[in-house]
Amino acid sequence: MIGLGQTAEEYFNKAYDYEENGEYQLAIDNYTKSLRIFPDNANVYYNRGIAYRKLGKYEDAIADYTK
Protein backbone atom coordinates (compact mmCIF):
# COMPACT_ATOMS: atom_id res chain seq x y z
CA MET A 1 0.00 0.00 0.00
CA ILE A 2 1.60 3.18 -1.18
CA GLY A 3 1.34 6.31 0.90
CA LEU A 4 0.64 4.76 4.29
CA GLY A 5 4.13 5.03 5.73
CA GLN A 6 5.90 8.21 6.71
CA THR A 7 9.26 9.12 5.24
CA ALA A 8 12.42 9.72 7.23
CA GLU A 9 12.10 13.42 6.43
CA GLU A 10 8.53 13.54 7.76
CA TYR A 11 9.61 11.93 11.03
CA PHE A 12 12.55 14.34 11.24
CA ASN A 13 10.30 17.36 10.69
CA LYS A 14 7.81 16.13 13.27
CA ALA A 15 10.64 15.51 15.74
CA TYR A 16 12.06 18.99 15.14
CA ASP A 17 8.65 20.53 15.85
CA TYR A 18 8.34 18.53 19.08
CA GLU A 19 11.80 19.65 20.12
CA GLU A 20 10.98 23.30 19.42
CA ASN A 21 7.95 22.92 21.71
CA GLY A 22 9.97 21.38 24.53
CA GLU A 23 8.56 17.90 24.02
CA TYR A 24 11.95 16.23 24.01
CA GLN A 25 10.90 12.61 24.50
CA LEU A 26 8.47 12.82 21.58
CA ALA A 27 11.25 14.40 19.55
CA ILE A 28 13.61 11.54 20.42
CA ASP A 29 10.95 8.98 19.48
CA ASN A 30 10.47 10.56 16.05
CA TYR A 31 14.19 11.04 15.42
CA THR A 32 14.59 7.35 16.19
CA LYS A 33 11.85 6.47 13.69
CA SER A 34 13.63 8.58 11.10
CA LEU A 35 16.89 6.74 11.77
CA ARG A 36 15.20 3.37 11.30
CA ILE A 37 14.41 4.42 7.74
CA PHE A 38 17.65 6.29 6.98
CA PRO A 39 20.27 5.17 9.52
CA ASP A 40 23.19 7.11 8.06
CA ASN A 41 21.75 10.61 8.52
CA ALA A 42 24.22 12.54 10.69
CA ASN A 43 21.80 15.47 11.11
CA VAL A 44 19.27 13.22 12.81
CA TYR A 45 21.88 11.87 15.23
CA TYR A 46 22.99 15.40 16.03
CA ASN A 47 19.47 16.66 16.67
CA ARG A 48 18.54 13.59 18.71
CA GLY A 49 21.69 14.20 20.74
CA ILE A 50 20.49 17.72 21.49
CA ALA A 51 17.12 16.37 22.66
CA TYR A 52 18.86 13.80 24.87
CA ARG A 53 21.05 16.54 26.33
CA LYS A 54 18.02 18.68 27.13
CA LEU A 55 16.58 15.73 29.07
CA GLY A 56 19.83 15.29 30.96
CA LYS A 57 20.61 12.00 29.22
CA TYR A 58 24.23 12.92 28.63
CA GLU A 59 25.58 9.47 27.80
CA ASP A 60 22.93 9.03 25.12
CA ALA A 61 23.68 12.52 23.80
CA ILE A 62 27.41 11.80 23.58
CA ALA A 63 26.72 8.50 21.79
CA ASP A 64 24.65 10.32 19.17
CA TYR A 65 27.13 13.16 18.80
CA THR A 66 29.95 10.71 18.14
CA LYS A 67 27.90 8.60 15.72
N, CA, C and O atoms as a Tinker XYZ file with bonds, in Angstrom:
   268  protein
     1  N      0.830000   -1.174000    0.000000    73     2
     2  CA     0.000000    0.000000    0.000000    64     1     3
     3  C      0.880000    1.244000    0.000000    63     2     4     5
     4  O      1.622000    1.497000    0.950000    81     3
     5  N      0.791000    1.978000   -1.026000    73     3     6
     6  CA     1.600000    3.178000   -1.184000    64     5     7
     7  C      0.969000    4.326000   -0.411000    63     6     8     9
     8  O     -0.250000    4.497000   -0.405000    81     7
     9  N      1.824000    5.112000    0.243000    73     7    10
    10  CA     1.345000    6.310000    0.903000    64     9    11
    11  C      0.968000    6.145000    2.361000    63    10    12    13
    12  O      0.610000    7.131000    3.006000    81    11
    13  N      1.034000    4.951000    2.902000    73    11    14
    14  CA     0.639000    4.759000    4.294000    64    13    15
    15  C      1.779000    5.024000    5.273000    63    14    16    17
    16  O      1.531000    5.402000    6.418000    81    15
    17  N      3.002000    4.834000    4.846000    73    15    18
    18  CA     4.133000    5.034000    5.735000    64    17    19
    19  C      4.672000    6.451000    5.635000    63    18    20    21
    20  O      4.550000    7.113000    4.605000    81    19
    21  N      5.268000    6.897000    6.728000    73    19    22
    22  CA     5.904000    8.212000    6.706000    64    21    23
    23  C      7.349000    8.068000    6.266000    63    22    24    25
    24  O      7.972000    7.024000    6.458000    81    23
    25  N      7.868000    9.126000    5.675000    73    23    26
    26  CA     9.257000    9.119000    5.241000    64    25    27
    27  C     10.159000    9.546000    6.389000    63    26    28    29
    28  O      9.697000   10.084000    7.395000    81    27
    29  N     11.436000    9.300000    6.224000    73    27    30
    30  CA    12.425000    9.720000    7.226000    64    29    31
    31  C     12.350000   11.231000    7.421000    63    30    32    33
    32  O     12.454000   11.722000    8.545000    81    31
    33  N     12.171000   11.959000    6.337000    73    31    34
    34  CA    12.096000   13.416000    6.431000    64    33    35
    35  C     10.863000   13.872000    7.214000    63    34    36    37
    36  O     10.932000   14.833000    7.980000    81    35
    37  N      9.747000   13.188000    7.023000    73    35    38
    38  CA     8.529000   13.540000    7.762000    64    37    39
    39  C      8.713000   13.306000    9.261000    63    38    40    41
    40  O      8.302000   14.131000   10.076000    81    39
    41  N      9.328000   12.186000    9.619000    73    39    42
    42  CA     9.611000   11.927000   11.032000    64    41    43
    43  C     10.576000   12.976000   11.588000    63    42    44    45
    44  O     10.402000   13.457000   12.708000    81    43
    45  N     11.594000   13.327000   10.798000    73    43    46
    46  CA    12.549000   14.342000   11.239000    64    45    47
    47  C     11.841000   15.673000   11.476000    63    46    48    49
    48  O     12.063000   16.318000   12.500000    81    47
    49  N     11.004000   16.084000   10.551000    73    47    50
    50  CA    10.303000   17.361000   10.689000    64    49    51
    51  C      9.376000   17.360000   11.895000    63    50    52    53
    52  O      9.283000   18.354000   12.614000    81    51
    53  N      8.697000   16.252000   12.113000    73    51    54
    54  CA     7.811000   16.135000   13.270000    64    53    55
    55  C      8.640000   16.204000   14.557000    63    54    56    57
    56  O      8.261000   16.882000   15.513000    81    55
    57  N      9.761000   15.504000   14.569000    73    55    58
    58  CA    10.644000   15.515000   15.738000    64    57    59
    59  C     11.146000   16.923000   16.023000    63    58    60    61
    60  O     11.167000   17.359000   17.174000    81    59
    61  N     11.548000   17.628000   14.979000    73    59    62
    62  CA    12.058000   18.986000   15.143000    64    61    63
    63  C     10.982000   19.889000   15.755000    63    62    64    65
    64  O     11.277000   20.699000   16.633000    81    63
    65  N      9.754000   19.749000   15.296000    73    63    66
    66  CA     8.650000   20.534000   15.854000    64    65    67
    67  C      8.435000   20.209000   17.331000    63    66    68    69
    68  O      8.241000   21.109000   18.148000    81    67
    69  N      8.471000   18.922000   17.668000    73    67    70
    70  CA     8.338000   18.535000   19.077000    64    69    71
    71  C      9.455000   19.158000   19.909000    63    70    72    73
    72  O      9.213000   19.678000   20.998000    81    71
    73  N     10.665000   19.102000   19.394000    73    71    74
    74  CA    11.803000   19.653000   20.124000    64    73    75
    75  C     11.643000   21.156000   20.333000    63    74    76    77
    76  O     11.931000   21.665000   21.416000    81    75
    77  N     11.193000   21.858000   19.316000    73    75    78
    78  CA    10.978000   23.303000   19.418000    64    77    79
    79  C      9.933000   23.645000   20.479000    63    78    80    81
    80  O      9.968000   24.726000   21.067000    81    79
    81  N      9.002000   22.718000   20.719000    73    79    82
    82  CA     7.947000   22.923000   21.705000    64    81    83
    83  C      8.292000   22.353000   23.074000    63    82    84    85
    84  O      7.447000   22.325000   23.969000    81    83
    85  N      9.534000   21.899000   23.241000    73    83    86
    86  CA     9.975000   21.383000   24.530000    64    85    87
    87  C      9.522000   19.969000   24.833000    63    86    88    89
    88  O      9.638000   19.511000   25.969000    81    87
    89  N      9.010000   19.275000   23.834000    73    87    90
    90  CA     8.560000   17.896000   24.018000    64    89    91
    91  C      9.674000   16.960000   23.555000    63    90    92    93
    92  O      9.606000   16.344000   22.491000    81    91
    93  N     10.707000   16.879000   24.403000    73    91    94
    94  CA    11.951000   16.227000   24.007000    64    93    95
    95  C     11.826000   14.721000   23.822000    63    94    96    97
    96  O     12.449000   14.160000   22.920000    81    95
    97  N     11.034000   14.058000   24.660000    73    95    98
    98  CA    10.901000   12.612000   24.497000    64    97    99
    99  C     10.179000   12.275000   23.196000    63    98   100   101
   100  O     10.556000   11.329000   22.504000    81    99
   101  N      9.144000   13.043000   22.859000    73    99   102
   102  CA     8.466000   12.822000   21.583000    64   101   103
   103  C      9.406000   13.108000   20.414000    63   102   104   105
   104  O      9.356000   12.430000   19.388000    81   103
   105  N     10.252000   14.103000   20.574000    73   103   106
   106  CA    11.253000   14.404000   19.546000    64   105   107
   107  C     12.195000   13.214000   19.368000    63   106   108   109
   108  O     12.454000   12.788000   18.242000    81   107
   109  N     12.702000   12.686000   20.464000    73   107   110
   110  CA    13.607000   11.535000   20.417000    64   109   111
   111  C     12.933000   10.359000   19.736000    63   110   112   113
   112  O     13.541000    9.692000   18.899000    81   111
   113  N     11.682000   10.099000   20.088000    73   111   114
   114  CA    10.951000    8.979000   19.481000    64   113   115
   115  C     10.868000    9.131000   17.964000    63   114   116   117
   116  O     11.046000    8.159000   17.231000    81   115
   117  N     10.602000   10.338000   17.498000    73   115   118
   118  CA    10.475000   10.560000   16.055000    64   117   119
   119  C     11.825000   10.596000   15.354000    63   118   120   121
   120  O     11.935000   10.141000   14.216000    81   119
   121  N     12.849000   11.123000   16.005000    73   119   122
   122  CA    14.191000   11.043000   15.421000    64   121   123
   123  C     14.593000    9.579000   15.259000    63   122   124   125
   124  O     15.190000    9.198000   14.252000    81   123
   125  N     14.262000    8.772000   16.250000    73   123   126
   126  CA    14.587000    7.346000   16.191000    64   125   127
   127  C     13.864000    6.673000   15.033000    63   126   128   129
   128  O     14.448000    5.841000   14.339000    81   127
   129  N     12.603000    7.021000   14.819000    73   127   130
   130  CA    11.850000    6.468000   13.689000    64   129   131
   131  C     12.498000    6.883000   12.369000    63   130   132   133
   132  O     12.575000    6.086000   11.434000    81   131
   133  N     12.956000    8.114000   12.295000    73   131   134
   134  CA    13.632000    8.581000   11.097000    64   133   135
   135  C     14.903000    7.769000   10.843000    63   134   136   137
   136  O     15.195000    7.398000    9.706000    81   135
   137  N     15.651000    7.499000   11.909000    73   135   138
   138  CA    16.895000    6.741000   11.770000    64   137   139
   139  C     16.655000    5.287000   11.366000    63   138   140   141
   140  O     17.509000    4.673000   10.726000    81   139
   141  N     15.509000    4.740000   11.732000    73   139   142
   142  CA    15.204000    3.371000   11.304000    64   141   143
   143  C     15.055000    3.292000    9.787000    63   142   144   145
   144  O     15.346000    2.262000    9.179000    81   143
   145  N     14.603000    4.383000    9.188000    73   143   146
   146  CA    14.414000    4.420000    7.736000    64   145   147
   147  C     15.714000    4.812000    7.031000    63   146   148   149
   148  O     16.060000    4.248000    5.993000    81   147
   149  N     16.419000    5.771000    7.596000    73   147   150
   150  CA    17.649000    6.295000    6.984000    64   149   151
   151  C     18.727000    6.379000    8.072000    63   150   152   153
   152  O     18.975000    7.452000    8.623000    81   151
   153  N     19.364000    5.243000    8.375000    73   151   154
   154  CA    20.266000    5.171000    9.525000    64   153   155
   155  C     21.595000    5.910000    9.391000    63   154   156   157
   156  O     22.340000    5.993000   10.368000    81   155
   157  N     21.910000    6.438000    8.238000    73   155   158
   158  CA    23.189000    7.115000    8.063000    64   157   159
   159  C     23.078000    8.636000    8.060000    63   158   160   161
   160  O     23.997000    9.320000    7.610000    81   159
   161  N     21.972000    9.170000    8.554000    73   159   162
   162  CA    21.748000   10.609000    8.521000    64   161   163
   163  C     22.356000   11.276000    9.760000    63   162   164   165
   164  O     21.791000   11.210000   10.852000    81   163
   165  N     23.500000   11.909000    9.578000    73   163   166
   166  CA    24.218000   12.542000   10.691000    64   165   167
   167  C     23.406000   13.665000   11.336000    63   166   168   169
   168  O     23.505000   13.880000   12.544000    81   167
   169  N     22.608000   14.378000   10.550000    73   167   170
   170  CA    21.802000   15.465000   11.115000    64   169   171
   171  C     20.794000   14.960000   12.133000    63   170   172   173
   172  O     20.522000   15.626000   13.131000    81   171
   173  N     20.244000   13.786000   11.878000    73   171   174
   174  CA    19.269000   13.223000   12.808000    64   173   175
   175  C     19.960000   12.827000   14.111000    63   174   176   177
   176  O     19.432000   13.080000   15.194000    81   175
   177  N     21.134000   12.210000   14.013000    73   175   178
   178  CA    21.875000   11.868000   15.228000    64   177   179
   179  C     22.205000   13.122000   16.034000    63   178   180   181
   180  O     22.059000   13.137000   17.256000    81   179
   181  N     22.642000   14.152000   15.357000    73   179   182
   182  CA    22.994000   15.401000   16.031000    64   181   183
   183  C     21.780000   15.991000   16.753000    63   182   184   185
   184  O     21.869000   16.359000   17.924000    81   183
   185  N     20.660000   16.078000   16.059000    73   183   186
   186  CA    19.465000   16.658000   16.667000    64   185   187
   187  C     18.926000   15.792000   17.803000    63   186   188   189
   188  O     18.466000   16.310000   18.821000    81   187
   189  N     18.985000   14.467000   17.624000    73   187   190
   190  CA    18.542000   13.589000   18.708000    64   189   191
   191  C     19.464000   13.755000   19.907000    63   190   192   193
   192  O     19.012000   13.707000   21.051000    81   191
   193  N     20.749000   13.948000   19.652000    73   191   194
   194  CA    21.685000   14.205000   20.744000    64   193   195
   195  C     21.328000   15.455000   21.517000    63   194   196   197
   196  O     21.430000   15.480000   22.743000    81   195
   197  N     20.912000   16.485000   20.816000    73   195   198
   198  CA    20.486000   17.720000   21.491000    64   197   199
   199  C     19.280000   17.436000   22.383000    63   198   200   201
   200  O     19.233000   17.891000   23.526000    81   199
   201  N     18.312000   16.694000   21.870000    73   199   202
   202  CA    17.122000   16.371000   22.661000    64   201   203
   203  C     17.495000   15.547000   23.891000    63   202   204   205
   204  O     16.981000   15.788000   24.983000    81   203
   205  N     18.394000   14.571000   23.713000    73   203   206
   206  CA    18.862000   13.795000   24.872000    64   205   207
   207  C     19.529000   14.718000   25.896000    63   206   208   209
   208  O     19.286000   14.596000   27.097000    81   207
   209  N     20.356000   15.626000   25.424000    73   207   210
   210  CA    21.049000   16.542000   26.331000    64   209   211
   211  C     20.056000   17.381000   27.120000    63   210   212   213
   212  O     20.237000   17.597000   28.318000    81   211
   213  N     19.018000   17.851000   26.461000    73   211   214
   214  CA    18.015000   18.682000   27.131000    64   213   215
   215  C     17.246000   17.908000   28.184000    63   214   216   217
   216  O     16.693000   18.500000   29.110000    81   215
   217  N     17.206000   16.579000   28.050000    73   215   218
   218  CA    16.576000   15.734000   29.066000    64   217   219
   219  C     17.568000   15.279000   30.136000    63   218   220   221
   220  O     17.198000   14.565000   31.068000    81   219
   221  N     18.818000   15.691000   29.999000    73   219   222
   222  CA    19.832000   15.293000   30.962000    64   221   223
   223  C     20.376000   13.898000   30.724000    63   222   224   225
   224  O     21.032000   13.334000   31.600000    81   223
   225  N     20.118000   13.339000   29.569000    73   223   226
   226  CA    20.609000   12.001000   29.222000    64   225   227
   227  C     21.926000   12.166000   28.466000    63   226   228   229
   228  O     22.001000   11.986000   27.250000    81   227
   229  N     22.961000   12.515000   29.232000    73   227   230
   230  CA    24.231000   12.919000   28.631000    64   229   231
   231  C     24.959000   11.790000   27.924000    63   230   232   233
   232  O     25.573000   12.014000   26.880000    81   231
   233  N     24.904000   10.597000   28.463000    73   231   234
   234  CA    25.581000    9.473000   27.798000    64   233   235
   235  C     24.944000    9.173000   26.440000    63   234   236   237
   236  O     25.641000    8.902000   25.462000    81   235
   237  N     23.607000    9.224000   26.394000    73   235   238
   238  CA    22.929000    9.026000   25.125000    64   237   239
   239  C     23.266000   10.149000   24.136000    63   238   240   241
   240  O     23.455000    9.907000   22.944000    81   239
   241  N     23.337000   11.369000   24.650000    73   239   242
   242  CA    23.685000   12.516000   23.796000    64   241   243
   243  C     25.079000   12.351000   23.212000    63   242   244   245
   244  O     25.281000   12.560000   22.016000    81   243
   245  N     26.037000   11.981000   24.045000    73   243   246
   246  CA    27.411000   11.797000   23.575000    64   245   247
   247  C     27.474000   10.680000   22.524000    63   246   248   249
   248  O     28.184000   10.797000   21.526000    81   247
   249  N     26.732000    9.609000   22.760000    73   247   250
   250  CA    26.721000    8.501000   21.793000    64   249   251
   251  C     26.210000    8.974000   20.435000    63   250   252   253
   252  O     26.748000    8.595000   19.395000    81   251
   253  N     25.167000    9.806000   20.452000    73   251   254
   254  CA    24.649000   10.316000   19.169000    64   253   255
   255  C     25.596000   11.316000   18.549000    63   254   256   257
   256  O     25.780000   11.311000   17.332000    81   255
   257  N     26.202000   12.172000   19.346000    73   255   258
   258  CA    27.134000   13.157000   18.798000    64   257   259
   259  C     28.333000   12.487000   18.130000    63   258   260   261
   260  O     28.840000   12.974000   17.120000    81   259
   261  N     28.774000   11.386000   18.691000    73   259   262
   262  CA    29.947000   10.709000   18.142000    64   261   263
   263  C     29.599000    9.770000   16.987000    63   262   264   265
   264  O     30.488000    9.318000   16.266000    81   263
   265  N     28.326000    9.479000   16.812000    73   263   266
   266  CA    27.895000    8.604000   15.719000    64   265   267
   267  C     28.137000    9.322000   14.419000    63   266   268
   268  O     27.850000    8.780000   13.352000    81   267
